[in-house]
CSV table of C-alpha atoms in Angstrom, one decimal:
chain,number,residue,atom,x,y,z
P,100,UNK,CA,-13.6,-3.0,9.3
P,101,UNK,CA,-10.5,-1.0,8.6
P,102,UNK,CA,-9.5,1.8,6.3
P,103,UNK,CA,-6.8,1.3,3.6
P,104,UNK,CA,-4.4,4.0,2.4
P,105,UNK,CA,-3.1,3.3,-1.1
P,106,UNK,CA,0.0,5.4,-1.9
P,107,UNK,CA,-0.1,6.3,-5.6
P,108,UNK,CA,1.5,9.8,-5.5
P,109,UNK,CA,5.0,9.0,-6.8
P,110,UNK,CA,6.6,10.1,-10.0
P,111,UNK,CA,7.4,6.6,-11.3
P,112,UNK,CA,10.9,8.0,-12.2
P,113,UNK,CA,12.5,4.6,-12.7
P,114,UNK,CA,9.6,3.3,-14.7
P,115,UNK,CA,9.4,6.5,-16.8
P,116,UNK,CA,5.6,6.3,-16.9
P,117,UNK,CA,2.7,6.1,-14.5
P,118,UNK,CA,3.1,2.6,-13.2
P,119,UNK,CA,-0.2,2.6,-11.4
P,120,UNK,CA,-2.0,2.3,-14.7
P,121,UNK,CA,0.2,-0.5,-16.2
P,122,UNK,CA,-2.1,-3.4,-16.9
P,123,UNK,CA,-1.8,-6.9,-15.7
P,124,UNK,CA,-4.4,-9.3,-17.2
P,125,UNK,CA,-6.1,-6.2,-18.7
P,126,UNK,CA,-6.5,-4.5,-15.3
P,127,UNK,CA,-4.6,-1.5,-14.0
P,128,UNK,CA,-2.0,-2.3,-11.4
P,129,UNK,CA,-3.6,-0.1,-8.7
P,130,UNK,CA,-6.8,-2.1,-8.9
P,131,UNK,CA,-4.8,-5.3,-8.3
P,132,UNK,CA,-3.4,-3.6,-5.2
P,133,UNK,CA,-6.8,-2.6,-3.9
P,134,UNK,CA,-8.7,-5.8,-4.6
P,135,UNK,CA,-7.5,-8.0,-1.7
P,136,UNK,CA,-8.6,-5.3,0.8
P,137,UNK,CA,-12.2,-5.0,-0.4
P,138,UNK,CA,-13.6,-7.6,1.9
P,139,UNK,CA,-12.0,-5.9,5.0
P,140,UNK,CA,-12.2,-2.2,4.1
P,141,UNK,CA,-14.7,0.4,5.3
P,142,UNK,CA,-12.9,3.1,3.3
P,143,UNK,CA,-10.3,2.9,0.6
P,144,UNK,CA,-8.3,6.1,0.3
P,145,UNK,CA,-6.1,6.5,-2.7
P,146,UNK,CA,-3.4,9.2,-2.5
P,147,UNK,CA,-2.4,10.6,-5.8
P,148,UNK,CA,0.3,13.1,-6.8
P,149,UNK,CA,1.9,13.8,-10.2
P,150,UNK,CA,-0.6,11.5,-12.0
P,151,UNK,CA,-3.7,12.7,-10.1
P,152,UNK,CA,-5.8,13.3,-13.3
P,153,UNK,CA,-4.9,10.0,-14.9
P,154,UNK,CA,-5.6,7.9,-11.8
P,155,UNK,CA,-8.9,9.7,-11.1
P,156,UNK,CA,-10.0,8.9,-14.7
P,157,UNK,CA,-9.6,5.2,-14.0
P,158,UNK,CA,-10.9,5.2,-10.4
P,159,UNK,CA,-13.8,7.7,-10.6
P,160,UNK,CA,-16.3,4.9,-11.2
P,161,UNK,CA,-15.4,3.2,-7.9
P,162,UNK,CA,-16.5,4.3,-4.4
P,163,UNK,CA,-12.9,5.1,-3.3
P,164,UNK,CA,-11.9,8.4,-1.8
P,165,UNK,CA,-9.2,10.0,-3.9
P,166,UNK,CA,-7.0,12.7,-2.3
P,167,UNK,CA,-4.3,14.6,-4.1
P,168,UNK,CA,-1.0,15.2,-2.3
P,169,UNK,CA,0.0,18.5,-3.8
P,170,UNK,CA,3.3,18.1,-2.0
P,171,UNK,CA,4.2,14.8,-3.5
P,172,UNK,CA,7.6,16.1,-4.4
P,173,UNK,CA,8.4,16.0,-0.7
P,174,UNK,CA,8.4,12.2,-0.9
P,175,UNK,CA,6.3,9.2,0.2
P,176,UNK,CA,5.9,10.3,3.9
P,177,UNK,CA,4.0,13.4,2.7
P,178,UNK,CA,1.6,11.1,0.9
P,179,UNK,CA,1.3,8.8,3.9
P,180,UNK,CA,0.2,11.9,6.0
P,181,UNK,CA,-2.2,13.1,3.3
P,182,UNK,CA,-3.9,9.7,3.3
P,183,UNK,CA,-3.9,9.2,7.1
P,184,UNK,CA,-5.7,12.6,7.6
P,185,UNK,CA,-8.7,10.8,6.0
P,186,UNK,CA,-8.8,7.6,8.1
P,187,UNK,CA,-11.6,7.0,10.5
P,188,UNK,CA,-10.6,3.5,11.7
P,189,UNK,CA,-7.6,1.3,12.2
P,190,UNK,CA,-5.8,1.3,8.9
P,191,UNK,CA,-3.4,-0.3,6.5
P,192,UNK,CA,-0.9,1.6,4.5
P,193,UNK,CA,0.4,0.1,1.2
P,194,UNK,CA,2.2,1.4,-1.8
P,195,UNK,CA,0.1,1.2,-4.9
P,196,UNK,CA,2.8,-0.9,-6.6
P,197,UNK,CA,2.4,-3.8,-4.2
P,198,UNK,CA,-0.3,-5.9,-5.9
P,199,UNK,CA,-1.6,-9.4,-5.2
P,200,UNK,CA,-1.3,-9.4,-1.4
P,201,UNK,CA,-3.1,-12.5,-0.2
P,202,UNK,CA,-6.3,-12.1,1.9
P,203,UNK,CA,-4.9,-14.5,4.4
P,204,UNK,CA,-2.0,-12.1,5.0
P,205,UNK,CA,-4.5,-9.3,5.7
P,206,UNK,CA,-6.4,-11.5,8.1
P,207,UNK,CA,-3.2,-12.4,10.0
P,208,UNK,CA,-2.3,-8.8,10.4
P,209,UNK,CA,-5.8,-8.0,11.6
P,210,UNK,CA,-5.6,-10.7,14.2
P,211,UNK,CA,-2.4,-9.4,15.7
P,212,UNK,CA,-2.2,-7.6,19.0
P,213,UNK,CA,0.2,-4.7,18.8
P,214,UNK,CA,-0.8,-1.2,17.7
P,215,UNK,CA,1.5,-1.5,14.6
P,216,UNK,CA,1.9,-4.8,12.7
P,217,UNK,CA,4.2,-5.7,9.8
P,218,UNK,CA,4.3,-8.8,7.6
P,219,UNK,CA,7.5,-10.8,7.3
P,220,UNK,CA,8.3,-13.1,4.4
P,221,UNK,CA,11.6,-15.1,4.5
P,222,UNK,CA,13.2,-12.7,7.0
P,223,UNK,CA,12.2,-9.6,5.0
P,224,UNK,CA,9.7,-7.1,6.3
P,225,UNK,CA,7.1,-5.9,3.8
P,226,UNK,CA,3.7,-4.4,3.2
P,227,UNK,CA,1.0,-3.6,4.1
P,228,UNK,CA,1.6,-2.1,7.5
P,229,UNK,CA,-1.2,-2.1,10.0
P,230,UNK,CA,-1.6,0.9,12.3
P,231,UNK,CA,-4.1,1.4,15.1
P,232,UNK,CA,-6.3,4.5,14.8
P,233,UNK,CA,-5.1,5.5,18.3
P,234,UNK,CA,-1.7,6.4,16.6
P,235,UNK,CA,-3.3,8.6,13.9
P,236,UNK,CA,-2.5,12.0,15.5
P,237,UNK,CA,0.9,11.0,16.6
P,238,UNK,CA,1.7,9.9,13.0
P,239,UNK,CA,0.3,13.2,11.6
P,240,UNK,CA,2.5,15.2,14.0
P,241,UNK,CA,5.6,13.1,13.4
P,242,UNK,CA,8.7,14.9,12.0
P,243,UNK,CA,8.1,15.5,8.2
P,244,UNK,CA,11.8,14.9,7.6
P,245,UNK,CA,11.4,11.3,8.8
P,246,UNK,CA,9.5,8.4,7.2
P,247,UNK,CA,7.0,5.7,7.9
P,248,UNK,CA,9.7,3.2,8.8
P,249,UNK,CA,11.2,5.5,11.4
P,250,UNK,CA,7.7,6.1,12.8
P,251,UNK,CA,7.1,2.3,13.0
P,252,UNK,CA,10.5,1.7,14.6
P,253,UNK,CA,9.7,4.3,17.3
P,254,UNK,CA,7.1,1.9,18.6
P,255,UNK,CA,6.9,-1.7,19.7
P,256,UNK,CA,5.6,-3.4,16.6
P,257,UNK,CA,4.5,-6.9,15.9
P,258,UNK,CA,6.1,-8.9,13.1
P,259,UNK,CA,3.8,-11.5,11.6
P,260,UNK,CA,5.3,-14.3,9.6
P,261,UNK,CA,3.4,-14.9,6.3
P,262,UNK,CA,3.9,-17.3,3.3
P,263,UNK,CA,3.0,-14.4,0.9
P,264,UNK,CA,5.9,-13.5,-1.3
P,265,UNK,CA,3.9,-10.5,-2.6
P,266,UNK,CA,4.4,-8.6,0.7
P,267,UNK,CA,8.0,-7.9,-0.4
P,268,UNK,CA,7.3,-7.3,-4.1
P,269,UNK,CA,6.9,-3.9,-5.8
P,270,UNK,CA,7.4,-2.5,-9.2
P,271,UNK,CA,10.2,-0.1,-9.8
P,272,UNK,CA,11.3,-1.1,-13.3
P,273,UNK,CA,10.0,-2.9,-16.4
P,274,UNK,CA,11.9,-6.0,-15.3
P,275,UNK,CA,9.9,-5.9,-12.1
P,276,UNK,CA,6.7,-5.5,-14.1
P,277,UNK,CA,7.6,-8.5,-16.3
P,278,UNK,CA,8.7,-10.6,-13.3
P,279,UNK,CA,5.6,-10.0,-11.3
P,280,UNK,CA,3.4,-11.2,-14.1
P,281,UNK,CA,5.4,-14.5,-14.2
P,282,UNK,CA,5.4,-14.8,-10.4
P,283,UNK,CA,1.6,-14.3,-10.3
P,284,UNK,CA,1.0,-17.0,-12.9
P,285,UNK,CA,3.4,-19.3,-11.0
P,286,UNK,CA,1.6,-18.7,-7.7
P,287,UNK,CA,-1.8,-19.2,-9.3
P,288,UNK,CA,-0.6,-22.7,-10.5
P,289,UNK,CA,0.6,-23.5,-7.0
P,290,UNK,CA,-2.9,-23.1,-5.5
């Protein structure tokens, strides 16, 4: 079993509203991001920020740990560290706006061998990133002015090829939001 850190602390500046609560098929986006991890996760840790109150109102009926990054203005790496402080096992990190990851992708990442593992779809690296618990303290002590990619790149990491287009999908605009709904319907018909 692994822990999963869901990053939901951003300001959604380009979307101009809290994108974590945008609905797809009547379900908030953040729940679509969490769902594929449920079968593998010991702990789900959701890191909030600007929209802490709104996200808690939606998630409080679930057994997830919600932690508020009061320093969310410092950027995503501050949310990464806020979430990683809570992990007790090997862990995944994924932005909350990366829904519909396939369970087979998670299994492939879990079956890798390096301490850090990253999925690759059509020559593009994506999410989630797997990190061994043995690197927890090193990550927490990593330079605050850097980011998760720099931390990852400071290690030998394993790239795992997947056939999951959603590892490189996220929502930054309403066009992205519209497109992902279409892509999801298309991928459902492919199966």
